[in-house]
Amino acid sequence: MTVAARDMNDTILRVDRLRVAYDHPLGAVRAVDEVSFSLRPHERFGLAGESGSGKSTMSLAILRMIKPPGRIEGGEVWLGDIALSTLSADAMRALRLAGIAMVPQGSMNSLNPVVRIRDQIRDALADHGLTPGRRALDERVAGLLTQVGLPADVAGKYPHELSGGMKQRACIAIAICLRPKVIIADEPTSALDVVVQKQVMQTLGRVQQDLGAAIILVGHDMGLMAQFVDRLGIMYAGRLVEVAPIRTIITAPRHPYTRMLIDSLPSLDHRGGLRGIPGLAPLLRELPAGCAFHPRCPQAVERCRTEKPAVRPMGPDATVACHLA
Ligand code: SF4
């Protein structure tokens, strides 16, 4: 295994000019376009954007889980001083869960319906060469279930015997069984009602603190992002168009798309109709020239129709891709 080194001061994960394409008879479609960002240890980073903006594809690319016809075209992901592209398939499999773990979007689809929760945790451990005896396994499972706020008897249950919130917590228990340094939570509460959603997010936040892990929360719920993350990245048409600390991005967004996403949030002071974003996100295989947002952007100028805006730093923690920022 080749391990390339670089200065990773205060950075646990670095995504560097990552590109993902999907092959299509009419030509390859780029779903993730030169995305770069880094994550500090313990940081909560949000990735938001409309459906099809590339945020879930990027999560899968970080874990090298893109399946054909998709492929990683270029760029690099570093976990600490390990360049993930240099790892063999076996080393990468070992790194999933132990280094970076995913809490998936649909717990119902990711839990095996015919295997008890204890055995699903046992299988995850066994995949990483750990085969504790029955007593040690029971203790470990009980500890994990307590950590995610589930009673110990959940160990002997099948997924269908659990509520939606309990299933999502069981998924979190599996994701943290090897104490990963980075947790990617892809819309972890999308199918849950608001009360359960809040409980699951509290559990996720507590677990993250217990482990001292960093977290990437992927989703489109800006209200949830505002409450949970330290820094937010906004994706549009496969690009990361803005990154900034959450307080800055909510109060003073630089990119017109971010501003419109925030303006579309319901507010208690703002009675009256909700404001949406006009038009639809473009199809990735029919991206407009120049800035992909220009057909929907109220501030677009002539230059926006022909010239793609570069991603520019805006201080140590922020970037933006807009000609006018
Ligand atoms: Fe709008 Fe132009 Fe900025 Fe794109 S580059 S977001 S079209 S102002």
Coordinates of C-alpha atoms and ligand atoms in Angstrom, one line a residue:
M1 CA 0.0 0.0 0.0
T2 CA 1.4 3.4 -1.0
V3 CA 0.7 6.1 1.5
A4 CA 1.3 9.6 0.2
A5 CA 1.9 12.2 2.8
R6 CA 1.1 15.9 2.9
D7 CA 0.8 18.5 5.5
M8 CA -2.6 17.9 7.1
N9 CA -2.3 20.3 10.0
D10 CA -5.7 20.6 11.6
T11 CA -7.4 18.7 8.7
I12 CA -8.9 15.3 9.1
L13 CA -10.4 15.0 5.6
R14 CA -9.4 16.9 2.4
V15 CA -11.3 16.6 -0.8
D16 CA -9.2 18.0 -3.6
R17 CA -10.7 18.8 -7.1
L18 CA -12.9 15.7 -7.1
R19 CA -14.6 14.8 -10.4
V20 CA -17.2 12.2 -10.9
A21 CA -18.8 11.3 -14.3
Y22 CA -21.5 9.0 -15.5
D23 CA -21.1 7.4 -18.9
H24 CA -24.1 7.9 -21.2
P25 CA -24.7 7.0 -24.8
L26 CA -24.9 10.8 -25.6
G27 CA -21.7 11.5 -23.8
A28 CA -20.3 11.5 -20.3
V29 CA -22.2 13.6 -17.7
R30 CA -20.2 15.2 -15.0
A31 CA -22.1 14.9 -11.6
V32 CA -19.3 16.3 -9.4
D33 CA -17.1 19.0 -11.0
E34 CA -13.8 19.9 -9.4
V35 CA -15.1 19.9 -5.8
S36 CA -12.6 20.8 -3.1
F37 CA -13.1 21.3 0.7
S38 CA -11.6 20.2 3.9
L39 CA -12.9 19.1 7.2
R40 CA -11.3 19.8 10.6
P41 CA -11.3 17.2 13.4
H42 CA -14.6 17.4 15.3
E43 CA -16.1 19.8 12.7
R44 CA -19.7 19.5 11.6
F45 CA -19.8 20.3 7.8
G46 CA -23.1 20.5 5.9
L47 CA -23.6 19.9 2.2
A48 CA -26.8 21.3 0.9
G49 CA -28.4 21.6 -2.5
E50 CA -31.4 20.6 -4.6
S51 CA -32.0 17.0 -5.7
G52 CA -29.5 16.1 -8.4
S53 CA -26.9 18.8 -7.3
G54 CA -24.3 16.0 -6.8
K55 CA -24.2 16.0 -3.0
S56 CA -25.0 12.3 -2.5
T57 CA -22.7 11.3 -5.5
M58 CA -19.9 13.2 -3.8
S59 CA -20.5 11.3 -0.5
L60 CA -20.2 8.0 -2.4
A61 CA -17.1 9.2 -4.2
I62 CA -15.4 10.1 -0.9
L63 CA -15.9 6.5 0.1
R64 CA -15.0 5.2 -3.4
M65 CA -18.4 3.6 -3.7
I66 CA -19.4 5.0 -7.1
K67 CA -20.7 2.2 -9.3
P68 CA -20.6 1.9 -13.1
P69 CA -21.7 3.7 -15.3
G70 CA -20.3 6.2 -12.8
R71 CA -16.6 6.7 -12.3
I72 CA -14.2 8.9 -10.4
E73 CA -12.6 10.9 -13.2
G74 CA -10.0 12.7 -11.1
G75 CA -9.1 14.5 -7.9
E76 CA -8.1 13.1 -4.6
V77 CA -9.5 12.4 -1.2
W78 CA -7.2 12.4 1.8
L79 CA -8.0 11.0 5.2
G80 CA -5.3 12.4 7.5
D81 CA -2.2 11.6 5.5
I82 CA -3.7 8.7 3.5
A83 CA -4.6 9.4 -0.2
L84 CA -7.6 7.1 -0.6
S85 CA -6.9 6.6 -4.4
T86 CA -3.7 4.8 -3.5
L87 CA -5.4 2.1 -1.4
S88 CA -6.2 -1.3 -2.7
A89 CA -9.8 -2.4 -2.8
D90 CA -9.2 -4.5 0.4
A91 CA -7.5 -1.6 2.2
M92 CA -10.4 0.7 1.2
R93 CA -13.0 -1.8 2.5
A94 CA -11.1 -1.9 5.8
L95 CA -11.1 1.9 5.9
R96 CA -14.8 2.2 5.5
L97 CA -16.4 2.1 9.0
A98 CA -13.0 2.2 10.7
G99 CA -11.9 5.5 9.1
I100 CA -15.0 7.0 7.4
A101 CA -18.5 5.6 8.0
M102 CA -21.7 6.3 6.3
V103 CA -25.1 6.7 8.0
P104 CA -27.3 6.0 5.0
Q105 CA -30.4 7.8 3.7
G106 CA -33.0 5.0 4.1
S107 CA -32.4 2.8 7.1
M108 CA -35.1 0.4 5.8
N109 CA -33.0 -0.2 2.7
S110 CA -29.6 -0.5 4.4
L111 CA -30.6 -2.8 7.3
N112 CA -30.9 -6.4 6.4
P113 CA -34.6 -7.3 7.1
V114 CA -33.9 -10.9 8.0
V115 CA -31.0 -10.4 10.3
R116 CA -31.2 -9.3 14.0
I117 CA -29.5 -6.1 14.9
R118 CA -26.9 -7.8 17.1
D119 CA -25.9 -10.0 14.1
Q120 CA -25.7 -7.0 11.8
I121 CA -23.3 -5.4 14.1
R122 CA -21.4 -8.7 14.5
D123 CA -21.2 -9.0 10.7
A124 CA -19.8 -5.4 10.4
L125 CA -17.1 -6.3 13.0
A126 CA -16.3 -9.6 11.2
D127 CA -15.9 -7.7 7.9
H128 CA -13.0 -5.9 9.6
G129 CA -11.5 -9.1 11.0
L130 CA -13.0 -8.7 14.5
T131 CA -14.7 -11.8 15.9
P132 CA -15.4 -11.2 19.6
G133 CA -16.8 -14.2 21.6
R134 CA -20.5 -14.2 22.5
R135 CA -20.1 -12.4 25.8
A136 CA -17.8 -9.7 24.5
L137 CA -20.0 -9.2 21.5
D138 CA -23.1 -8.8 23.7
E139 CA -21.2 -6.2 25.8
R140 CA -20.1 -4.3 22.7
V141 CA -23.5 -4.3 21.1
A142 CA -25.2 -3.2 24.4
G143 CA -22.6 -0.4 24.7
L144 CA -23.3 0.8 21.1
L145 CA -27.1 0.6 21.6
T146 CA -26.8 2.7 24.8
Q147 CA -24.7 5.2 23.0
V148 CA -27.4 5.8 20.4
G149 CA -30.2 5.8 23.0
L150 CA -31.7 2.4 22.3
P151 CA -32.7 -0.2 24.9
A152 CA -30.5 -3.3 25.1
D153 CA -33.3 -5.7 24.0
V154 CA -33.1 -4.1 20.5
A155 CA -30.1 -6.4 19.9
G156 CA -32.4 -9.4 19.5
K157 CA -34.9 -7.7 17.3
Y158 CA -35.4 -7.6 13.5
P159 CA -35.6 -4.3 11.7
H160 CA -39.4 -4.6 11.1
E161 CA -39.9 -4.7 14.9
L162 CA -38.4 -1.2 15.2
S163 CA -39.9 2.2 14.5
G164 CA -38.4 4.5 11.8
G165 CA -36.4 6.5 14.4
M166 CA -35.1 3.3 16.1
K167 CA -34.0 1.8 12.8
Q168 CA -32.1 5.0 12.0
R169 CA -30.4 4.8 15.5
A170 CA -29.5 1.2 14.8
C171 CA -27.9 2.4 11.6
I172 CA -25.9 4.9 13.6
A173 CA -24.9 2.2 16.0
I174 CA -23.5 0.1 13.1
A175 CA -21.8 3.1 11.6
I176 CA -19.9 3.9 14.8
C177 CA -19.0 0.3 15.8
L178 CA -15.4 0.9 14.8
R179 CA -15.1 4.5 16.0
P180 CA -14.6 6.2 12.7
K181 CA -12.9 9.6 12.4
V182 CA -15.4 10.9 9.9
I183 CA -19.1 10.2 9.7
I184 CA -21.0 11.0 6.5
A185 CA -24.8 11.2 7.3
D186 CA -26.7 11.3 4.0
E187 CA -30.2 12.8 4.7
P188 CA -30.3 10.7 7.9
T189 CA -33.8 11.9 8.9
S190 CA -35.5 12.3 5.5
A191 CA -38.3 9.8 6.2
L192 CA -38.9 10.8 9.8
D193 CA -41.4 13.1 11.4
V194 CA -40.1 16.3 12.9
V195 CA -40.1 15.2 16.5
V196 CA -38.2 12.0 15.7
Q197 CA -36.0 13.9 13.3
K198 CA -34.9 16.1 16.2
Q199 CA -34.2 13.2 18.5
V200 CA -32.1 11.4 15.8
M201 CA -30.1 14.6 15.1
Q202 CA -29.5 15.0 18.9
T203 CA -28.3 11.3 19.0
L204 CA -26.0 11.9 16.0
G205 CA -24.6 15.0 17.6
R206 CA -24.0 13.3 20.9
V207 CA -22.3 10.3 19.2
Q208 CA -20.1 12.6 17.2
Q209 CA -18.9 14.3 20.3
D210 CA -18.4 11.0 22.2
L211 CA -16.2 9.8 19.3
G212 CA -14.5 13.1 18.7
A213 CA -15.3 12.5 15.0
A214 CA -16.0 15.0 12.3
I215 CA -19.3 14.8 10.4
I216 CA -20.6 15.6 7.0
L217 CA -24.3 16.1 7.0
V218 CA -25.8 15.9 3.5
G219 CA -29.3 17.2 2.9
H220 CA -31.5 19.9 1.5
D221 CA -33.2 21.0 4.8
M222 CA -31.6 24.4 5.4
G223 CA -33.4 24.7 8.8
L224 CA -31.8 21.5 9.9
M225 CA -28.4 22.7 8.6
A226 CA -28.7 26.0 10.5
Q227 CA -29.2 24.1 13.7
F228 CA -26.6 21.4 13.3
V229 CA -23.5 22.4 11.3
D230 CA -20.5 24.6 11.9
R231 CA -19.9 25.3 8.2
L232 CA -22.0 24.8 5.2
G233 CA -21.3 24.1 1.6
I234 CA -23.8 24.7 -1.1
M235 CA -23.8 22.5 -4.3
Y236 CA -25.4 23.4 -7.6
A237 CA -25.1 21.4 -10.8
G238 CA -22.2 19.3 -9.4
R239 CA -20.2 22.3 -8.2
L240 CA -19.6 23.6 -4.7
V241 CA -20.7 27.2 -5.3
E242 CA -20.3 28.5 -1.8
V243 CA -18.7 27.5 1.5
A244 CA -18.8 29.6 4.7
P245 CA -19.3 29.3 8.5
I246 CA -23.0 28.7 9.1
R247 CA -23.7 32.1 10.8
T248 CA -22.0 33.9 7.9
I249 CA -23.8 32.0 5.2
I250 CA -27.2 32.5 6.9
T251 CA -26.8 36.2 7.6
A252 CA -24.7 37.3 4.7
P253 CA -24.7 34.7 1.8
R254 CA -22.5 35.7 -1.1
H255 CA -23.8 33.5 -3.8
P256 CA -27.3 34.4 -5.3
Y257 CA -28.3 30.7 -5.2
T258 CA -27.5 30.5 -1.5
R259 CA -29.4 33.7 -0.9
M260 CA -32.5 32.3 -2.6
L261 CA -32.3 29.0 -0.7
I262 CA -32.2 31.0 2.5
D263 CA -35.0 33.3 1.4
S264 CA -37.1 30.3 0.6
L265 CA -37.0 29.1 4.3
P266 CA -40.3 29.7 6.1
S267 CA -40.0 32.3 8.9
L268 CA -42.3 33.1 11.8
D269 CA -41.9 36.8 11.2
H270 CA -42.5 36.5 7.5
R271 CA -46.2 35.8 7.1
G272 CA -47.6 35.3 3.6
G273 CA -46.6 33.0 0.8
L274 CA -43.4 31.0 0.6
R275 CA -40.8 32.2 -1.8
G276 CA -39.4 29.5 -4.1
I277 CA -36.5 29.6 -6.6
P278 CA -37.9 30.1 -10.1
G279 CA -37.1 27.5 -12.7
L280 CA -35.7 24.1 -12.3
A281 CA -32.2 22.8 -11.7
P282 CA -30.6 22.1 -15.1
L283 CA -30.1 18.5 -16.4
L284 CA -26.5 17.7 -16.0
R285 CA -26.2 16.6 -19.6
E286 CA -27.7 20.0 -20.8
L287 CA -25.8 22.4 -18.6
P288 CA -26.0 26.0 -19.8
A289 CA -22.7 27.6 -20.8
G290 CA -21.0 30.0 -18.4
C291 CA -22.4 29.9 -14.9
A292 CA -24.9 27.0 -14.7
F293 CA -27.1 29.1 -12.5
H294 CA -27.5 32.0 -14.9
P295 CA -30.9 31.1 -16.3
R296 CA -32.3 31.3 -12.8
C297 CA -30.2 34.1 -11.4
P298 CA -31.8 37.5 -10.9
Q299 CA -28.3 39.1 -10.9
A300 CA -26.9 37.5 -14.0
V301 CA -24.9 39.8 -16.3
E302 CA -23.6 39.1 -19.8
R303 CA -20.4 37.6 -18.6
C304 CA -22.3 34.9 -16.6
R305 CA -23.7 33.5 -19.9
T306 CA -20.3 32.7 -21.3
E307 CA -17.7 32.4 -18.5
K308 CA -17.8 29.8 -15.8
P309 CA -17.0 31.5 -12.5
A310 CA -13.9 30.2 -10.7
V311 CA -14.0 29.1 -7.1
R312 CA -12.4 31.9 -5.1
P313 CA -11.3 32.0 -1.4
M314 CA -13.1 34.5 0.8
G315 CA -11.0 34.3 3.9
P316 CA -9.7 31.2 5.6
D317 CA -13.0 29.3 5.9
A318 CA -15.0 30.4 2.9
T319 CA -15.1 30.1 -0.9
V320 CA -17.5 31.3 -3.5
A321 CA -18.0 30.7 -7.3
C322 CA -19.7 33.8 -8.6
H323 CA -18.5 36.6 -10.8
L324 CA -20.2 39.3 -8.7
A325 CA -19.1 38.0 -5.2
Ligands
SF4_1 FE1 -25.6 34.8 -10.9 FE2 -23.6 35.4 -12.5 FE3 -23.1 34.9 -10.0 FE4 -23.8 32.9 -11.7 S1 -21.9 34.1 -11.8 S2 -24.5 33.3 -9.6 S3 -25.3 34.0 -12.9 S4 -24.3 36.6 -10.8

